mmCIF file of C-alpha atoms in Angstrom:
data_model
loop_
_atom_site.group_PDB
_atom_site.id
_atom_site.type_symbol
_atom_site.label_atom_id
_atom_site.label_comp_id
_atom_site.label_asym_id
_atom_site.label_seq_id
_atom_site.Cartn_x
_atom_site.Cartn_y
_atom_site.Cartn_z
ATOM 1 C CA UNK A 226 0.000 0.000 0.000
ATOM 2 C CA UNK A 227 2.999 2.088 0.152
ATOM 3 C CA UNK A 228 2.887 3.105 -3.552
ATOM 4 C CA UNK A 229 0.077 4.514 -3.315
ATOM 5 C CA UNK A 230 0.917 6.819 -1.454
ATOM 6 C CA UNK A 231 3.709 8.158 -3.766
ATOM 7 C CA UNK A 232 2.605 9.670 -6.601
ATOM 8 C CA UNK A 233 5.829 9.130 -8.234
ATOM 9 C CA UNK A 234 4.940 5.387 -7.996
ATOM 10 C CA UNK A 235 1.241 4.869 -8.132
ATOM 11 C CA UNK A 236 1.061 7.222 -11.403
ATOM 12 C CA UNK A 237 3.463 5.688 -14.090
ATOM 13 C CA UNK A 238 2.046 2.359 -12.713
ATOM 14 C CA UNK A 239 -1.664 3.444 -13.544
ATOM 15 C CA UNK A 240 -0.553 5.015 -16.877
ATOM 16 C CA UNK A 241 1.363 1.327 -17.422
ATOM 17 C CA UNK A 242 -1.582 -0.634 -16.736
ATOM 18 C CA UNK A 243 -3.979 2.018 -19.016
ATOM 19 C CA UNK A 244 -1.689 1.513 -22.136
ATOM 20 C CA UNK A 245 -1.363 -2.358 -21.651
ATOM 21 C CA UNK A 246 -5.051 -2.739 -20.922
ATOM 22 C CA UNK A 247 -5.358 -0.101 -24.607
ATOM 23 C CA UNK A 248 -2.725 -2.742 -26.146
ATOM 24 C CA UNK A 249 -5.083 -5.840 -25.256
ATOM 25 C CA UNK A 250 -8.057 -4.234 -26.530
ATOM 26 C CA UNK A 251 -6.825 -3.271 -29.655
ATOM 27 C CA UNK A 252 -4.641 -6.861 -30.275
ATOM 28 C CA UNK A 253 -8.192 -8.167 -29.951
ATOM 29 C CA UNK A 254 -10.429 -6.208 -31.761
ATOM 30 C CA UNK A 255 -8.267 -4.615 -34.392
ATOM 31 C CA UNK A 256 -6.739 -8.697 -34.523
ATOM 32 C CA UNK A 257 -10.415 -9.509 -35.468
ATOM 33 C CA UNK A 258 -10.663 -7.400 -38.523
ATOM 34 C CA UNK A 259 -7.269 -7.854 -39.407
ATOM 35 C CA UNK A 260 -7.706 -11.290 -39.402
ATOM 36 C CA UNK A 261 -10.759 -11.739 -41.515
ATOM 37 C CA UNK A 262 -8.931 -9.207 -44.035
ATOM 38 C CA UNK A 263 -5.940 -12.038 -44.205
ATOM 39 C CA UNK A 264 -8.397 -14.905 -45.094
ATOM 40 C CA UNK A 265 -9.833 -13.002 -48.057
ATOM 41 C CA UNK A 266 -7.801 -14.917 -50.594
ATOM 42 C CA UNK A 267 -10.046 -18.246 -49.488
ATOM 43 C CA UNK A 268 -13.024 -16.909 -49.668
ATOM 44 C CA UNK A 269 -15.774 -16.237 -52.610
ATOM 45 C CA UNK A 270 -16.109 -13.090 -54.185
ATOM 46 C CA UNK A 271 -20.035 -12.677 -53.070
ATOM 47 C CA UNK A 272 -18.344 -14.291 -49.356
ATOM 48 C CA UNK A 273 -15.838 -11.205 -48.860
ATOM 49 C CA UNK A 274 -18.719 -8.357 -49.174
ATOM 50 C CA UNK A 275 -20.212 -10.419 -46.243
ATOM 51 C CA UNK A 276 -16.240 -10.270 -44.883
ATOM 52 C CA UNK A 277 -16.188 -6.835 -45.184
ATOM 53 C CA UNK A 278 -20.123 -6.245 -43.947
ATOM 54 C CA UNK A 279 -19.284 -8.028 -40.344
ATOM 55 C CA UNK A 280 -16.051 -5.748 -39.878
ATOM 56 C CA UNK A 281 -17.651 -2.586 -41.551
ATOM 57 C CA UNK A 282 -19.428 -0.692 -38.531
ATOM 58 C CA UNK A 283 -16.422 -1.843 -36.362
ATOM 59 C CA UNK A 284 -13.049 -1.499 -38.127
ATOM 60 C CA UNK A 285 -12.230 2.106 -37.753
ATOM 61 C CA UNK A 286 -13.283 2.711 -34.156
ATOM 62 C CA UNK A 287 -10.456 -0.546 -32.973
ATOM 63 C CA UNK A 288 -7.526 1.129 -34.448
ATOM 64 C CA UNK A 289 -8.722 4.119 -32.209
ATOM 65 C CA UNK A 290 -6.951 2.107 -29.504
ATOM 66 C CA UNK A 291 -3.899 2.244 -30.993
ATOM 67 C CA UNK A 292 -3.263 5.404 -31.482
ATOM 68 C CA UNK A 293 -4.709 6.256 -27.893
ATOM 69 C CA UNK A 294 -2.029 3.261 -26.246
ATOM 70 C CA UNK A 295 1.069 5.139 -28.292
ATOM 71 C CA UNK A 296 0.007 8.578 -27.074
ATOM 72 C CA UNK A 297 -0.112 7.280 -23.622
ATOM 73 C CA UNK A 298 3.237 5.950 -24.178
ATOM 74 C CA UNK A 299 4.898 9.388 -25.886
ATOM 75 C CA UNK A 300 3.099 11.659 -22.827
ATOM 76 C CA UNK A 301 3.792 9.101 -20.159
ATOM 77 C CA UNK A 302 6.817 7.578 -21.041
ATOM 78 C CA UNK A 303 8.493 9.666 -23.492
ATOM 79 C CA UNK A 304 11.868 8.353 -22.966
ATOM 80 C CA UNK A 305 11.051 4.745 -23.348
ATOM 81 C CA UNK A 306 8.799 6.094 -26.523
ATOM 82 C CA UNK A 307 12.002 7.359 -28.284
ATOM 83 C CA UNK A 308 14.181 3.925 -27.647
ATOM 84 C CA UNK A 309 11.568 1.888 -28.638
ATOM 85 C CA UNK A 310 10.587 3.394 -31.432
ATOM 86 C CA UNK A 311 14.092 4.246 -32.563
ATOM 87 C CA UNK A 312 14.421 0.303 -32.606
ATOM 88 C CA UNK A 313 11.366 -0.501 -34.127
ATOM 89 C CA UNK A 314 11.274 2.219 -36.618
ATOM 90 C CA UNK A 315 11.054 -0.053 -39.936
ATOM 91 C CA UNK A 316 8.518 -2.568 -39.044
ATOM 92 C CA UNK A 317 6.219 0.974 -37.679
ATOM 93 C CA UNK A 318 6.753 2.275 -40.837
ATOM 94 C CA UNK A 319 5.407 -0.788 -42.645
ATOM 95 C CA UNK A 320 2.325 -1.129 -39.969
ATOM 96 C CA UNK A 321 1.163 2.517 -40.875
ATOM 97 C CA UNK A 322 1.705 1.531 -45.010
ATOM 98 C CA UNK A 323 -0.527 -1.602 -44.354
ATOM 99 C CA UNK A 324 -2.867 0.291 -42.503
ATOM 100 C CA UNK A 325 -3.386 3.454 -45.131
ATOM 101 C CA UNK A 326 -3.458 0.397 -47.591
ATOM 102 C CA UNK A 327 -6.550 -1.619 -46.243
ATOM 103 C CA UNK A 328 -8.342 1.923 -45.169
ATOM 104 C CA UNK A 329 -8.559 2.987 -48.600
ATOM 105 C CA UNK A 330 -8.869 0.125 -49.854
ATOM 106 C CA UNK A 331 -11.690 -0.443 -47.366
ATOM 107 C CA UNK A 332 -13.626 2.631 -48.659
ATOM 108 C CA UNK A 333 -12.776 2.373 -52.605
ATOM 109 C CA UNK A 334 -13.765 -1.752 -52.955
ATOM 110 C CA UNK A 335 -17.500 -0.923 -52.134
ATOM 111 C CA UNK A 336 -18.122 1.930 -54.866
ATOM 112 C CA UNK A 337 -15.503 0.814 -57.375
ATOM 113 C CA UNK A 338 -16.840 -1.273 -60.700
ATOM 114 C CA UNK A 339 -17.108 -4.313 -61.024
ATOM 115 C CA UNK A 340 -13.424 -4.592 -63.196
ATOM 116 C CA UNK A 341 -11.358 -2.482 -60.294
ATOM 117 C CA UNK A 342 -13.014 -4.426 -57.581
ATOM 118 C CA UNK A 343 -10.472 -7.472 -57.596
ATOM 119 C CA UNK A 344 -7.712 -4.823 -57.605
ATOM 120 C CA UNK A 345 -9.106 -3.267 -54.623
ATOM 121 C CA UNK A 346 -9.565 -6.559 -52.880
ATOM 122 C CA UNK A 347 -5.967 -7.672 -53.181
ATOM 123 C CA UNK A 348 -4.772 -4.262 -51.460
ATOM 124 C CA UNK A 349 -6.768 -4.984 -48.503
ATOM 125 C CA UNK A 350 -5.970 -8.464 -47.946
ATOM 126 C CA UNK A 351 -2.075 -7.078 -48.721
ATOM 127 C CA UNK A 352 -3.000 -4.011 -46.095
ATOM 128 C CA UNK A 353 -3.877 -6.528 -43.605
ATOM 129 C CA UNK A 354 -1.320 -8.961 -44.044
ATOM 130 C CA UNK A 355 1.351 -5.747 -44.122
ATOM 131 C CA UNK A 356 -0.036 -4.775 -40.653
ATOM 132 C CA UNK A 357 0.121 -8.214 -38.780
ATOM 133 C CA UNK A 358 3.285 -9.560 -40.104
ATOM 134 C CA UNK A 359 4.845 -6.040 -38.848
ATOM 135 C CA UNK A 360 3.172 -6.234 -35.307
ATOM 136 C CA UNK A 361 3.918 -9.853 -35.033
ATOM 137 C CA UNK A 362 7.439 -8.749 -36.106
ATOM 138 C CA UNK A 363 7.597 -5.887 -33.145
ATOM 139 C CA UNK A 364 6.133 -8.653 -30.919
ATOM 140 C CA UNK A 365 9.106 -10.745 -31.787
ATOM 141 C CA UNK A 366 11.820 -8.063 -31.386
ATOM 142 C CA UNK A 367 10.205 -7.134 -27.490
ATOM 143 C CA UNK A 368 10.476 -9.853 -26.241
ATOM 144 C CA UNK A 369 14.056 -10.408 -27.656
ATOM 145 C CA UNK A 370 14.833 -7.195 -25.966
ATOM 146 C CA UNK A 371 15.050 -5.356 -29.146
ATOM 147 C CA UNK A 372 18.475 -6.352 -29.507
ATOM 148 C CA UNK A 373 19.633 -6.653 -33.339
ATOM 149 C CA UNK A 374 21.201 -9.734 -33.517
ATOM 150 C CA UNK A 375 20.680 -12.757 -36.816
ATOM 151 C CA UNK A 376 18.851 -14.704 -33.647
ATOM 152 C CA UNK A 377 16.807 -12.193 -32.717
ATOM 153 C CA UNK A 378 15.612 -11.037 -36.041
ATOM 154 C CA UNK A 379 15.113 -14.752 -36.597
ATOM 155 C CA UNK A 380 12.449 -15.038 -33.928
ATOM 156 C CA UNK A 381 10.636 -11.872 -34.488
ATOM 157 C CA UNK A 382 10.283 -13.173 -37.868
ATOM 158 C CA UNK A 383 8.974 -16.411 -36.762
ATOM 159 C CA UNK A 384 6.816 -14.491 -34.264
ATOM 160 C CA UNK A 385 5.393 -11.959 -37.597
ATOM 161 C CA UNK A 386 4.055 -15.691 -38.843
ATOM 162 C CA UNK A 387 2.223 -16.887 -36.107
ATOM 163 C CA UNK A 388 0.922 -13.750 -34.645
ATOM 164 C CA UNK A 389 -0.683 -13.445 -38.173
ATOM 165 C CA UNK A 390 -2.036 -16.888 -37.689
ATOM 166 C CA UNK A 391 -3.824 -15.934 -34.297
ATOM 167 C CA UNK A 392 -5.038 -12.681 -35.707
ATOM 168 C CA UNK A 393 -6.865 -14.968 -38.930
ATOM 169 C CA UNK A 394 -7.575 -17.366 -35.713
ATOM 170 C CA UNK A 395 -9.605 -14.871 -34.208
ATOM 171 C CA UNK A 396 -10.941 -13.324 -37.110
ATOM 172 C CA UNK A 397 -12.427 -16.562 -38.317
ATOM 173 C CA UNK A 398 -14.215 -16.528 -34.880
ATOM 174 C CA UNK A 399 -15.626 -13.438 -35.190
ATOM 175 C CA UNK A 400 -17.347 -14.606 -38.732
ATOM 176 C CA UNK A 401 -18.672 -17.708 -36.874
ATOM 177 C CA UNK A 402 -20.133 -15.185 -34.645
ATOM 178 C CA UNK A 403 -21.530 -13.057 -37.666
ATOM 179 C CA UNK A 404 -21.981 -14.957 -40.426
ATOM 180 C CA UNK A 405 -24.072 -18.023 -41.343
ATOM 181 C CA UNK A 406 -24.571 -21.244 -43.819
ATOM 182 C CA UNK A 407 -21.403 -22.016 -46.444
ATOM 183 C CA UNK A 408 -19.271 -19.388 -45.033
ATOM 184 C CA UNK A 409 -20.018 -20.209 -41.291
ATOM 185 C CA UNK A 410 -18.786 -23.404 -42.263
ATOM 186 C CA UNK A 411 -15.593 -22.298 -44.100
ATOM 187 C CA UNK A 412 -15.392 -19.848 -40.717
ATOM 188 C CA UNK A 413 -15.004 -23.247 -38.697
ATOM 189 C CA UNK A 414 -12.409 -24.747 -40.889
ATOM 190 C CA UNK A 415 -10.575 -22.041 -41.231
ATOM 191 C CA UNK A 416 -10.170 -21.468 -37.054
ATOM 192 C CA UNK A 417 -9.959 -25.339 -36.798
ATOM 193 C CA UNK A 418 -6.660 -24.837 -39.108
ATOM 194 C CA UNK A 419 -5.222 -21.013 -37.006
ATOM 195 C CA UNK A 420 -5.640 -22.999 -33.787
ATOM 196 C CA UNK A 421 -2.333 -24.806 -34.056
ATOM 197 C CA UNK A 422 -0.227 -21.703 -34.895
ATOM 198 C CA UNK A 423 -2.051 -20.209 -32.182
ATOM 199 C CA UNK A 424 -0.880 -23.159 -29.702
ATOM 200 C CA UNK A 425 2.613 -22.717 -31.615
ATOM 201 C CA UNK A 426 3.170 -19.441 -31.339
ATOM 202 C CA UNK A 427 2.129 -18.639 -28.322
ATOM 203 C CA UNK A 428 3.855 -21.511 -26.703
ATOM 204 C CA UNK A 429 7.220 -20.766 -28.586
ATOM 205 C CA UNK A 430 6.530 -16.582 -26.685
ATOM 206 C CA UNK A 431 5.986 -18.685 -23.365
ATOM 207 C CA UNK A 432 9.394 -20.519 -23.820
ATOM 208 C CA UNK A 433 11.616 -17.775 -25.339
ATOM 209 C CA UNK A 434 10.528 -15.387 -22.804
ATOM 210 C CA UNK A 435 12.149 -16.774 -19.979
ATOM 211 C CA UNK A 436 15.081 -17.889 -21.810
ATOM 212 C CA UNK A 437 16.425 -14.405 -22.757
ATOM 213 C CA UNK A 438 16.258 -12.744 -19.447
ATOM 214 C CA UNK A 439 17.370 -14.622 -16.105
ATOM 215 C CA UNK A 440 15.590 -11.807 -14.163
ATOM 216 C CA UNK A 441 12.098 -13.189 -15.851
ATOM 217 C CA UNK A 442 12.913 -16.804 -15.538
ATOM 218 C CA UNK A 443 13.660 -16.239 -11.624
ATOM 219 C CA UNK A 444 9.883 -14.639 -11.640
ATOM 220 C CA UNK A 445 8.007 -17.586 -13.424
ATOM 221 C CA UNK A 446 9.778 -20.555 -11.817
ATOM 222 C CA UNK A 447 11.209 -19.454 -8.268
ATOM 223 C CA UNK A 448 9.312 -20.832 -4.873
ATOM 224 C CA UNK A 449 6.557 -19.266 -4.075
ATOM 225 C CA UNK A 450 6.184 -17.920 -8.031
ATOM 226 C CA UNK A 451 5.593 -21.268 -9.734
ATOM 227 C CA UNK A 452 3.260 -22.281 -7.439
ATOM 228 C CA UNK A 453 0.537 -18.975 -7.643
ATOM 229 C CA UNK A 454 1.413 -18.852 -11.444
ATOM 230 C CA UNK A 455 0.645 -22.842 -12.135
ATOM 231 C CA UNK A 456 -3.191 -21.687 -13.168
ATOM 232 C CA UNK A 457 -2.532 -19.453 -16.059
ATOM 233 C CA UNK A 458 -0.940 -22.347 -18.092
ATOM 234 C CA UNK A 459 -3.559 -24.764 -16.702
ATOM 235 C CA UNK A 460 -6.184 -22.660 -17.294
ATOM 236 C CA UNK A 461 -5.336 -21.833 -20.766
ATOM 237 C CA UNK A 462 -4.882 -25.715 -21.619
ATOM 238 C CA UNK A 463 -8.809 -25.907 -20.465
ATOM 239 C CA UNK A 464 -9.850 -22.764 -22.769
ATOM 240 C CA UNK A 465 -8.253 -24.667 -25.564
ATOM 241 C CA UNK A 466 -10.015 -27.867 -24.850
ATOM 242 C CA UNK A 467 -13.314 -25.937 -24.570
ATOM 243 C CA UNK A 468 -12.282 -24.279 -27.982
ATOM 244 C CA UNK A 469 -11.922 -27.283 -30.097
ATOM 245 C CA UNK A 470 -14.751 -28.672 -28.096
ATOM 246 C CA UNK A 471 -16.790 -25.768 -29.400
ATOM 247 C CA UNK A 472 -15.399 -25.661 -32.844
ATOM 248 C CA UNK A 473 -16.326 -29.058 -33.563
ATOM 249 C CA UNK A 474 -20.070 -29.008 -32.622
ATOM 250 C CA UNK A 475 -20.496 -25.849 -35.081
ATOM 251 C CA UNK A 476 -22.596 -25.262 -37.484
ATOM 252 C CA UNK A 477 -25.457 -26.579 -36.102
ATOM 253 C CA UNK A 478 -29.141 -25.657 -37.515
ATOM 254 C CA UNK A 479 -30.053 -23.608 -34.197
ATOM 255 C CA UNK A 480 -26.391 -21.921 -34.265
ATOM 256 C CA UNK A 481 -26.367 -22.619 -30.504
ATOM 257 C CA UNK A 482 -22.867 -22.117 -29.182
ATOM 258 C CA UNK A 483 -21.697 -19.596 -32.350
ATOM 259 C CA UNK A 484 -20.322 -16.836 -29.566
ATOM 260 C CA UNK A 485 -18.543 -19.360 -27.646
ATOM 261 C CA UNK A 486 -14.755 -19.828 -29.755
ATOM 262 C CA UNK A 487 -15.204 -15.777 -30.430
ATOM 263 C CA UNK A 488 -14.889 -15.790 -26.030
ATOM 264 C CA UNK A 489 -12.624 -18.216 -25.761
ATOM 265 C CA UNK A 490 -10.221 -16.945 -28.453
ATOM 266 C CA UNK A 491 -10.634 -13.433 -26.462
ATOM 267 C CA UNK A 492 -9.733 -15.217 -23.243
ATOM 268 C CA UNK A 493 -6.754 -16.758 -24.753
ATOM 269 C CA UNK A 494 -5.173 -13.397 -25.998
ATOM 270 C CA UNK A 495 -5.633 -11.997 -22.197
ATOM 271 C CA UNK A 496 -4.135 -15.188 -20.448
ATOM 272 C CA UNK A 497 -1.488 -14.614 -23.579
ATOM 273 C CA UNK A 498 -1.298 -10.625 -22.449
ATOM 274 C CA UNK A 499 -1.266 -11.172 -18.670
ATOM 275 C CA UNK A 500 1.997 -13.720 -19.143
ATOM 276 C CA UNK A 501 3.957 -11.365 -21.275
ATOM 277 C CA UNK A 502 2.725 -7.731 -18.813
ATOM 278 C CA UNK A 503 3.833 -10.047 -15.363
ATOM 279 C CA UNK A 504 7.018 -10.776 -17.296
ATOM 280 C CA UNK A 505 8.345 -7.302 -18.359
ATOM 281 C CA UNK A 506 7.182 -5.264 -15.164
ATOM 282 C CA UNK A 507 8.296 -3.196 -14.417
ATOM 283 C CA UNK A 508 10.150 -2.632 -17.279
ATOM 284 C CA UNK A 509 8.749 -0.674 -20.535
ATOM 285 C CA UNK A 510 12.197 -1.133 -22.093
ATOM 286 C CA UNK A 511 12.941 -5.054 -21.657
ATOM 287 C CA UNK A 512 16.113 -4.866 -18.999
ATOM 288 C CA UNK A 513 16.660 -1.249 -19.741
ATOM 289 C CA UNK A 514 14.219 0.935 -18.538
ATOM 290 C CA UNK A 515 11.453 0.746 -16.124
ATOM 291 C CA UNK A 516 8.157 2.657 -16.164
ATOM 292 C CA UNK A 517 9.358 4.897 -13.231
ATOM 293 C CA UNK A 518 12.365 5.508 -14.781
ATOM 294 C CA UNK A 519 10.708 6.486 -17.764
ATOM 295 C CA UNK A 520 7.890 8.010 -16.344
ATOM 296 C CA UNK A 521 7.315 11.855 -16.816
ATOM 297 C CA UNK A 522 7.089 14.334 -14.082
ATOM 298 C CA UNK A 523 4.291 13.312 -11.055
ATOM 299 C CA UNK A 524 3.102 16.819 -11.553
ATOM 300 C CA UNK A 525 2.700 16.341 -15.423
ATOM 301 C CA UNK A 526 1.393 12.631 -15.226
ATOM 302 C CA UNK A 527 -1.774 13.847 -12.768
ATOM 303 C CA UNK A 528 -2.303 16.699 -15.773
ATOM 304 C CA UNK A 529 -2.763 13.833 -18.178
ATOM 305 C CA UNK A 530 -4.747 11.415 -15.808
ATOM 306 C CA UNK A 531 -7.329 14.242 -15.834
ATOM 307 C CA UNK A 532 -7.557 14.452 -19.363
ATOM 308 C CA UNK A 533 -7.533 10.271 -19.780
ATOM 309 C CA UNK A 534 -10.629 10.228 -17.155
ATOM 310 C CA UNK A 535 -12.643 11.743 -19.675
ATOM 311 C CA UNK A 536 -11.421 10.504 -22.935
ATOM 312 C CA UNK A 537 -11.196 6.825 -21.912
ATOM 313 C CA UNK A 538 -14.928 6.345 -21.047
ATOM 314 C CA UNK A 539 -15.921 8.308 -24.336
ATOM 315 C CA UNK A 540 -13.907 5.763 -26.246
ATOM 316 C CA UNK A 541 -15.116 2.744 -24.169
ATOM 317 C CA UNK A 542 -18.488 4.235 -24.626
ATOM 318 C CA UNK A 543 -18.797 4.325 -28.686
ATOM 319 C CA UNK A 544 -16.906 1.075 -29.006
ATOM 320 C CA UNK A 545 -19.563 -0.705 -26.621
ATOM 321 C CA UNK A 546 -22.173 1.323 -27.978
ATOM 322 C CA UNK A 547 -21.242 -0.158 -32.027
ATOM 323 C CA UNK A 548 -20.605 -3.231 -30.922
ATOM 324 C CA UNK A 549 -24.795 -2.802 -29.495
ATOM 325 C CA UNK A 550 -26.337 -1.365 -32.463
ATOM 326 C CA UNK A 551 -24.906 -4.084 -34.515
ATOM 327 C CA UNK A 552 -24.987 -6.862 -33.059
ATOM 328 C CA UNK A 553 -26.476 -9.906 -34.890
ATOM 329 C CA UNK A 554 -25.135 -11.274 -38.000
ATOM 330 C CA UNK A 555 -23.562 -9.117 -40.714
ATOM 331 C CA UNK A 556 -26.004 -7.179 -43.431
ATOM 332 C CA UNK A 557 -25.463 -5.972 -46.809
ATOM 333 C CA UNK A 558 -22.776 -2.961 -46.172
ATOM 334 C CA UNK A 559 -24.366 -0.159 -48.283
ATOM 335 C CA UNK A 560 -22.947 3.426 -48.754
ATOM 336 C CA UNK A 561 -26.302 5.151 -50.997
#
């Protein structure tokens, strides 16, 4: 209870857990819509409108989390914000391409004719797959430290693969969730194939992790540690089980249990999250810097807490409130 009694502790650890809890939120709903924008080249012509329909009300308001996580880390830790992306400059640089790429594309596929529409299509699947190899890739290159060495470029590029796989995971449970008949089905295959790059990848994060930092491994498998921490592996073993469990009774003709790999793939990405946040605290800089070293001024940090008080809720509030209006499965997406 101590630190919260200092501001110069409790307040870079509440601006910490605000961008990581902005970082989750946006892995998972921005992974959604990325996702279903990498499994494009499987699906039908007359199947990717519907693609497109169950992201369309959603797409632009989850990269909204983004931007509000890396402004959180350039006011709050503006030190750590230059090293970090100093290191990650390239792969950033590639994101934002990917990103303008599927946004226009996005807008342009819907009103272009019939001829340019192909064209159109290939840039967003190409946007999407831009974006999620490059955050895979960052992924890769944290948890490596951000050290440029042939071994660690190796595993962020290993890590660009798979975290592409969970994001077409995920987004091929969101169109179980919003679609129905042939391309429900497909929707089920296409999660029953991500699953195992999803078990891959995260399990190769779980055991690299450790490896690279002895200050990390000391945290996950010291006395009391392992003991308390036993139940996040456990429990994700269980979420998996339910997963396939759920996968395999879908479709069905009442589309009971449709929601149910959407929440568990959700749940999987937090138990994924949780491992890698208890890992690097305090650090924001893996072994380098920690949030209170990179923190900003107490006095400027309480400015900014005031200002996050009232934008947060208006951004939880129109996500939850899209998310409420369209529920249901996806429509026609119509701009006339």
């Amino acid at each position: 209870m101590e630190m919260f009694d200092d501001p110069a502790r409790w307040l870079p650890f509440t601006f910490a857990a605000l961008m990581g809890v902005s970082i989750l939120i946006y892995v998972i709903l921005d992974g959604f819509d990325l996702g279903v924008g990498v499994l494009f080249p499987f699906a039908t012509d007359e199947e990717k409108d519907t693609m497109v329909a169950s992201i369309g009300p959603f797409w632009d308001a989850n990269e909204t989390w983004l931007v509000l996580a890396i402004g959180l880390l350039l006011v709050a830790f503006p030190s750590a914000h230059g090293t970090i992306l100093t290191a990650l400059y390239l792969p950033v640089a590639i994101m934002l391409i990917g990103l303008i790429l599927r946004g226009v594309a996005f807008e342009f596929r819907v009103k272009a004719p019939t001829p340019h529409k192909r064209l159109w299509n290939w840039a967003f699947f190409g946007g999407s797959l831009l974006t999620s190899l490059a955050q895979g890739y960052m992924l890769g290159k944290y948890v490596m430290g951000l050290e440029f060495t042939l071994g660690t470029w190796a595993f962020s590029a290993i890590t660009a693969v798979f975290l592409t796989v969970a994001y077409s995971f995920i987004g091929a449970c969101w169109l179980i969730l919003k679609t129905e008949y042939t391309l429900q089905a497909k929707a089920v295959d296409w999660a029953k194939g991500g699953i195992w790059g999803v078990v891959i990848g995260f399990g190769a994060i779980s055991l690299a992790t450790p490896l690279v930092s002895p200050r990390i491994f000391d945290k996950w498998f010291s006395l009391p540690e392992i003991l308390w921490l036993a139940p996040l592996p456990i429990l994700s073993g269980v979420v998996f089980y339910l997963l396939w469990r759920s996968l395999n009774a879908l479709p069905n003709a009442t589309d009971k249990g449709a929601i149910l790999p959407f929440i568990c793939a959700i749940t999987l990405f937090t138990l994924a999250f949780g491992g890698l946040a208890y890992s690097f605290y305090p650090y924001v800089v893996p072994e380098k810097l920690t949030i209170y070293e990179a923190a900003s001024a107490p006095e400027s940090l309480m400015i900014i807490l005031v200002g996050t008080i009232f934008v947060l809720p208006m951004i939880g509030g129109y996500t939850a409130l899209a998310y409420t209006v369209f529920k249901g499965k996806a429509a026609e997406l119509r701009y006339d």
